PDB file of C-alpha atoms in Angstrom:
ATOM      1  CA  UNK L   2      28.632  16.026   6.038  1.00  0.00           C
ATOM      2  CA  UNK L   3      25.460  17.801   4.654  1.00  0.00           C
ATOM      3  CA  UNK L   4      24.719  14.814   1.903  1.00  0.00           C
ATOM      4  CA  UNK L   5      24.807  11.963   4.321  1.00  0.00           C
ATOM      5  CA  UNK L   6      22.157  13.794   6.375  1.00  0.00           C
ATOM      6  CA  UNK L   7      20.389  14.790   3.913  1.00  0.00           C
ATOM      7  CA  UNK L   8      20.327  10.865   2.807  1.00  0.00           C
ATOM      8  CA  UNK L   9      19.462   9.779   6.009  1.00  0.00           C
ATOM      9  CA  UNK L  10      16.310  12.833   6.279  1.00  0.00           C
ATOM     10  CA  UNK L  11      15.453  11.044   3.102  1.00  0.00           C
ATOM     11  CA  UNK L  12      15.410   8.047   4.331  1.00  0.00           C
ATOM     12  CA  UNK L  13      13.482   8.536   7.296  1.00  0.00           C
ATOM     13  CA  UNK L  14      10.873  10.906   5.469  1.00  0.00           C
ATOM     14  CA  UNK L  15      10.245   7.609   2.808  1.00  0.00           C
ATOM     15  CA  UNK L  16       9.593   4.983   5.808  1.00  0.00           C
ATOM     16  CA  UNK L  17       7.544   6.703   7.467  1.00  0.00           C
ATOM     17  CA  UNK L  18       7.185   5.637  10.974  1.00  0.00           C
ATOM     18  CA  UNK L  19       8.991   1.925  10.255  1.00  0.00           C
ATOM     19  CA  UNK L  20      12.539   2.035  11.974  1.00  0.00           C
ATOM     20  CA  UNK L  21      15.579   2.118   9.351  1.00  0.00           C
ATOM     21  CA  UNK L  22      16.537  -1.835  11.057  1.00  0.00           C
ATOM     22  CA  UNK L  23      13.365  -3.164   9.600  1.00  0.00           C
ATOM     23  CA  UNK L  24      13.216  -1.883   6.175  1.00  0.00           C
ATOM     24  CA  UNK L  25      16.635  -2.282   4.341  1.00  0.00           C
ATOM     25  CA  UNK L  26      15.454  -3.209   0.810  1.00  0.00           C
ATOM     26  CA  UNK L  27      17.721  -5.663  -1.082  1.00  0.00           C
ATOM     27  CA  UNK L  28      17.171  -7.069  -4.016  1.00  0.00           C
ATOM     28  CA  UNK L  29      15.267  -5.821  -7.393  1.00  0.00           C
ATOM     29  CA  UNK L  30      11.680  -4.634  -6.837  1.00  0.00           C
ATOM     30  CA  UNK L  31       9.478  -7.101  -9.382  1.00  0.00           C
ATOM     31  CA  UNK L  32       6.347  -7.122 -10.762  1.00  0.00           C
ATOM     32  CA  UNK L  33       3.495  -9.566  -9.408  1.00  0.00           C
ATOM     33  CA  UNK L  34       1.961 -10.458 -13.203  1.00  0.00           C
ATOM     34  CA  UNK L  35       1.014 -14.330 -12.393  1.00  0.00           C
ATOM     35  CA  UNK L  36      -3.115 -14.166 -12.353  1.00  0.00           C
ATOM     36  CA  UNK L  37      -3.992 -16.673  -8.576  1.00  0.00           C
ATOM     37  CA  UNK L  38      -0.878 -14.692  -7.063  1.00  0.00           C
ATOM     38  CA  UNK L  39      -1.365 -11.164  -7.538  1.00  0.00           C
ATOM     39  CA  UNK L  40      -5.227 -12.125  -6.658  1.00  0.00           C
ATOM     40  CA  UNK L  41      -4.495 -13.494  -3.614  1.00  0.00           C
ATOM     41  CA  UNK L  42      -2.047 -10.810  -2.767  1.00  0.00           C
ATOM     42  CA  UNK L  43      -4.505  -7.961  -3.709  1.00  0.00           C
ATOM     43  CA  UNK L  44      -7.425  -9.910  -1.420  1.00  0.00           C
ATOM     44  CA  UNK L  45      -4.942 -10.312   1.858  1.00  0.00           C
ATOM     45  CA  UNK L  46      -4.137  -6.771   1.358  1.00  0.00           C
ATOM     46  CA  UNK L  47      -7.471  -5.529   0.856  1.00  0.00           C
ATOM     47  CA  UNK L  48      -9.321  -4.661   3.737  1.00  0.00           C
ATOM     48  CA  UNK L  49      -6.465  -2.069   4.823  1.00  0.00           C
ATOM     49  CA  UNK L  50      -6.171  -0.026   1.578  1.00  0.00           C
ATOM     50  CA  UNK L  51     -10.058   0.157   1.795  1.00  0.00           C
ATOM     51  CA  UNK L  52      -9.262   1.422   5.371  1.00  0.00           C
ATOM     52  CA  UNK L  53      -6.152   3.344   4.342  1.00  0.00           C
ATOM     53  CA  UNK L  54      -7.935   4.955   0.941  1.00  0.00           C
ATOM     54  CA  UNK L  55     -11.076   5.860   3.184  1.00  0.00           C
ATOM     55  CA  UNK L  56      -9.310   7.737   5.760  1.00  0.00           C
ATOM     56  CA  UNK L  57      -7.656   9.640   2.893  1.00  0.00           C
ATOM     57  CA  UNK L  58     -10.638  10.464   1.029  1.00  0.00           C
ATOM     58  CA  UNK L  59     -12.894  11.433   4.006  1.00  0.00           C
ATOM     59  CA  UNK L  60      -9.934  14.011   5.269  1.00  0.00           C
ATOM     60  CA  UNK L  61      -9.130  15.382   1.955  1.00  0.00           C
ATOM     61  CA  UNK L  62     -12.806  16.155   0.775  1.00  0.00           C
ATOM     62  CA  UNK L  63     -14.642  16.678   4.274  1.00  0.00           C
ATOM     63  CA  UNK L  64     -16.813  12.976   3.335  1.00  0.00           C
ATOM     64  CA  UNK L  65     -19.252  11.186   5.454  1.00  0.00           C
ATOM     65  CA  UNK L  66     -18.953   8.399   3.184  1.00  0.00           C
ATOM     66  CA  UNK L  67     -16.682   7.221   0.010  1.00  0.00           C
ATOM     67  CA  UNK L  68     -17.365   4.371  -2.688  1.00  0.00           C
ATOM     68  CA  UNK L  69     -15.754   2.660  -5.485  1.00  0.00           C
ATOM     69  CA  UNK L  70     -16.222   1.419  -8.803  1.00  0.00           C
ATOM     70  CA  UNK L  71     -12.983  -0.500  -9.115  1.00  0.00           C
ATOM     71  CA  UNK L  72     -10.348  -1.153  -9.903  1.00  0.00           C
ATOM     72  CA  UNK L  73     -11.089  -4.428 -12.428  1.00  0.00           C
ATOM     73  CA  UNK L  74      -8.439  -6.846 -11.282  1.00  0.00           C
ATOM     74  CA  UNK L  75      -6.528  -6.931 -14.608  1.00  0.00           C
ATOM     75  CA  UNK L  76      -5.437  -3.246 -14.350  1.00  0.00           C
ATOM     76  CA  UNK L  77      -4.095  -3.767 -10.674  1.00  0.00           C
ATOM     77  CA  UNK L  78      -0.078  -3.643 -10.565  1.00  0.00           C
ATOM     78  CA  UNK L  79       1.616  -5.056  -7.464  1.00  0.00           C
ATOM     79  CA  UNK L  80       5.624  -5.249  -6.997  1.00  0.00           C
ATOM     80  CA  UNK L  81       7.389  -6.935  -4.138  1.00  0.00           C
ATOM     81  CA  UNK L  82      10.675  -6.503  -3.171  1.00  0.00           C
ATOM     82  CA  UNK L  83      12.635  -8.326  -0.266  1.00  0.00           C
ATOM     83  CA  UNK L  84      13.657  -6.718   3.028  1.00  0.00           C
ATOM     84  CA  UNK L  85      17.024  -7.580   4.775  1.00  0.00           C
ATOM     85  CA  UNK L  86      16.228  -9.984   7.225  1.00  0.00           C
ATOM     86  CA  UNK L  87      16.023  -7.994  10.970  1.00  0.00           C
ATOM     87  CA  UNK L  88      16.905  -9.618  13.990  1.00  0.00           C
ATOM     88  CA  UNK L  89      13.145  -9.970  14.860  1.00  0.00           C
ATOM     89  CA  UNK L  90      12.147 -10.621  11.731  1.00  0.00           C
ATOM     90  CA  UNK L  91       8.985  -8.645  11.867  1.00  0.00           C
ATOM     91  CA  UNK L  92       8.562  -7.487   7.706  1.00  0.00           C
ATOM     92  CA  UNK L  93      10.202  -9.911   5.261  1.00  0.00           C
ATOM     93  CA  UNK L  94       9.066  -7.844   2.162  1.00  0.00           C
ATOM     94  CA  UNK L  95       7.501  -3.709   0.627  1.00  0.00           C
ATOM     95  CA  UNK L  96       4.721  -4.219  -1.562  1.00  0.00           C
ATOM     96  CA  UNK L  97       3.510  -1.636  -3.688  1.00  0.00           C
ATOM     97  CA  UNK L  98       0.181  -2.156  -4.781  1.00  0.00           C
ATOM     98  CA  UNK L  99      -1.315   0.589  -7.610  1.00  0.00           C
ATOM     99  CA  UNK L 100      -5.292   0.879  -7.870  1.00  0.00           C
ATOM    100  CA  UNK L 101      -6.481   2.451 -10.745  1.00  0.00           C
ATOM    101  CA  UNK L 102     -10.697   3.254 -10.016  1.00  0.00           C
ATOM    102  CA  UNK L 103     -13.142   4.079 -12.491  1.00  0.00           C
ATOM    103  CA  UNK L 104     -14.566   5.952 -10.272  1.00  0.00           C
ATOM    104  CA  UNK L 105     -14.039   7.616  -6.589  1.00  0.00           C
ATOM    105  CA  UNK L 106     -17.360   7.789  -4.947  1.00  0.00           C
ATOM    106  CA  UNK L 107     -17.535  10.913  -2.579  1.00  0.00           C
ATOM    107  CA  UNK L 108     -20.786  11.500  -0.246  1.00  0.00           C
ATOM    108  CA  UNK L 109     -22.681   9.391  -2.834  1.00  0.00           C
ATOM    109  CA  UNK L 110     -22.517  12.612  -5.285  1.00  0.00           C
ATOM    110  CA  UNK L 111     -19.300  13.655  -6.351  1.00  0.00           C
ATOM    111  CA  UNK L 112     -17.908  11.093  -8.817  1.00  0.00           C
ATOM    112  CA  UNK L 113     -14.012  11.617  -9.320  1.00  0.00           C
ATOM    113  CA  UNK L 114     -11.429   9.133 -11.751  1.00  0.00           C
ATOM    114  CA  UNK L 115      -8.578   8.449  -9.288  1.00  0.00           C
ATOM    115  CA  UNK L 116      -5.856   6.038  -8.574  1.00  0.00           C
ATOM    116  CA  UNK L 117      -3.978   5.115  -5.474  1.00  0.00           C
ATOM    117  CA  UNK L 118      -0.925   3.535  -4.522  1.00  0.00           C
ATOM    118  CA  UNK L 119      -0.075   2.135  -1.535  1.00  0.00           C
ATOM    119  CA  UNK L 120       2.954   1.064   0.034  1.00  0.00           C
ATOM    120  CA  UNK L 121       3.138  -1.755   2.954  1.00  0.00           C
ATOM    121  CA  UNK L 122       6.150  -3.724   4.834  1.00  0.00           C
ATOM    122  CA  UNK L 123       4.590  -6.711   5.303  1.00  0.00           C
ATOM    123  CA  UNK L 124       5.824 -10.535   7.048  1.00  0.00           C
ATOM    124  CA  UNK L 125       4.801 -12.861   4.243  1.00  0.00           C
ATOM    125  CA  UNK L 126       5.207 -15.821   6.478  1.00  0.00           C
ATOM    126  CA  UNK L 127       1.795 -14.604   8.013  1.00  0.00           C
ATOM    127  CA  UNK L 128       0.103 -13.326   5.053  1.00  0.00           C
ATOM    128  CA  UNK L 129      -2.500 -16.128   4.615  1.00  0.00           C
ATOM    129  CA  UNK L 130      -3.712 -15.804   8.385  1.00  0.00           C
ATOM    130  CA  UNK L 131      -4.511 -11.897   7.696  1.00  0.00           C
ATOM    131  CA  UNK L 132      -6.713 -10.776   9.116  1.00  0.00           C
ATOM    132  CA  UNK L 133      -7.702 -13.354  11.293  1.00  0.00           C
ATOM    133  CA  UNK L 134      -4.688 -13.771  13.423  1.00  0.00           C
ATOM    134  CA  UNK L 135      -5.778  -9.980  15.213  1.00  0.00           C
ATOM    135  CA  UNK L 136      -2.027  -9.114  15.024  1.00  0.00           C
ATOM    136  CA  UNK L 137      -1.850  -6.976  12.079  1.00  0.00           C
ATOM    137  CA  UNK L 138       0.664  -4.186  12.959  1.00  0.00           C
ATOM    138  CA  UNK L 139       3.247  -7.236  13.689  1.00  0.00           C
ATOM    139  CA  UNK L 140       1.949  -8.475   9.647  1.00  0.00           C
ATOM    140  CA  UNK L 141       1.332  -5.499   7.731  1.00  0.00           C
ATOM    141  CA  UNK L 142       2.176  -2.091   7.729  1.00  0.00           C
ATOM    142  CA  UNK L 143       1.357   0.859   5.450  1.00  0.00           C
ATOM    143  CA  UNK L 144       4.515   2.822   4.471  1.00  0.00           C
ATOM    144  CA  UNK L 145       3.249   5.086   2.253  1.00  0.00           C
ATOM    145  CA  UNK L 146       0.772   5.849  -0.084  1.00  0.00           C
ATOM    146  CA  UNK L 147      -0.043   8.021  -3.594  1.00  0.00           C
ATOM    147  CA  UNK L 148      -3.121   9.496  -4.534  1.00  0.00           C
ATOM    148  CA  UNK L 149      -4.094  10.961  -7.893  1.00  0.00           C
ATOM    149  CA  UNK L 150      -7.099  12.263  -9.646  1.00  0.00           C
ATOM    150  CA  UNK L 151      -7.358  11.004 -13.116  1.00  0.00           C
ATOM    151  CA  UNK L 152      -8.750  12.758 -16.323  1.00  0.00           C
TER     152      UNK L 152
END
């Protein structure tokens, strides 16, 4: 009885606040490596990791403001991996996105080598109206995310 709820804990701890219904993963996780789509992927996705990295780095080291130099588009990784379809149909598919930066920009001082990966459910059938269609929670949501400091 103790493993299952453990699994479940699990679970639950790895969504975050997504409900277990919307994010059953089937399917192998693959690698985006095809130039226009991983570009176009990494541009609709964009605006919230700046948003989502921000809000990290200004609670983490006390910032006013945070900058990058990066990531050059050719070290960017991005998998995809489908979702079991919900009755609502609200995310079709997780994509992990990893951002290695040259540099981490911190109160236009402090300099730091980081990378960050991010984890959304998102409904690819509305990805090319993001952000423009002003419903973003229904389109993208951020699951999870990985920070790191470099050397």
């Amino acid at each position: 009885m103790k493993v299952p709820l453990m699994l479940v804990m699990v679970f639950f701890l790895i969504v975050g606040n997504a409900s277990a219904s919307e994010l059953i993963e089937t399917g192998k996780e693959v690698e985006v490596k095809e130039f226009a789509s991983k570009t176009f992927i990494y541009q609709v996705l964009h605006t919230w990791m700046v948003h989502d990295a921000s809000d990290y780095y200004i609670k983490k080291y006390k910032a006013k403001s945070v900058g990058w130099e990066g990531p050059k588009l050719e070290k960017i990784r991005i998998w995809i991996k489908d979702i079991k379809p919900s009755t609502d149909r609200t995310y079709t598919h997780v994509v992990r996105v990893f951002l290695p930066y040259e540099k981490v920009i911190i109160d236009d001082k402090k300099e730091i080598k980081a990378a960050d990966t991010f984890i959304y459910a998102i409904n690819a059938n509305f990805l090319p109206f993001c952000p423009e269609s002003g419903k973003s929670e229904k389109e993208i949501k951020l699951i999870n995310s990985y920070h790191k400091v470099r050397q």
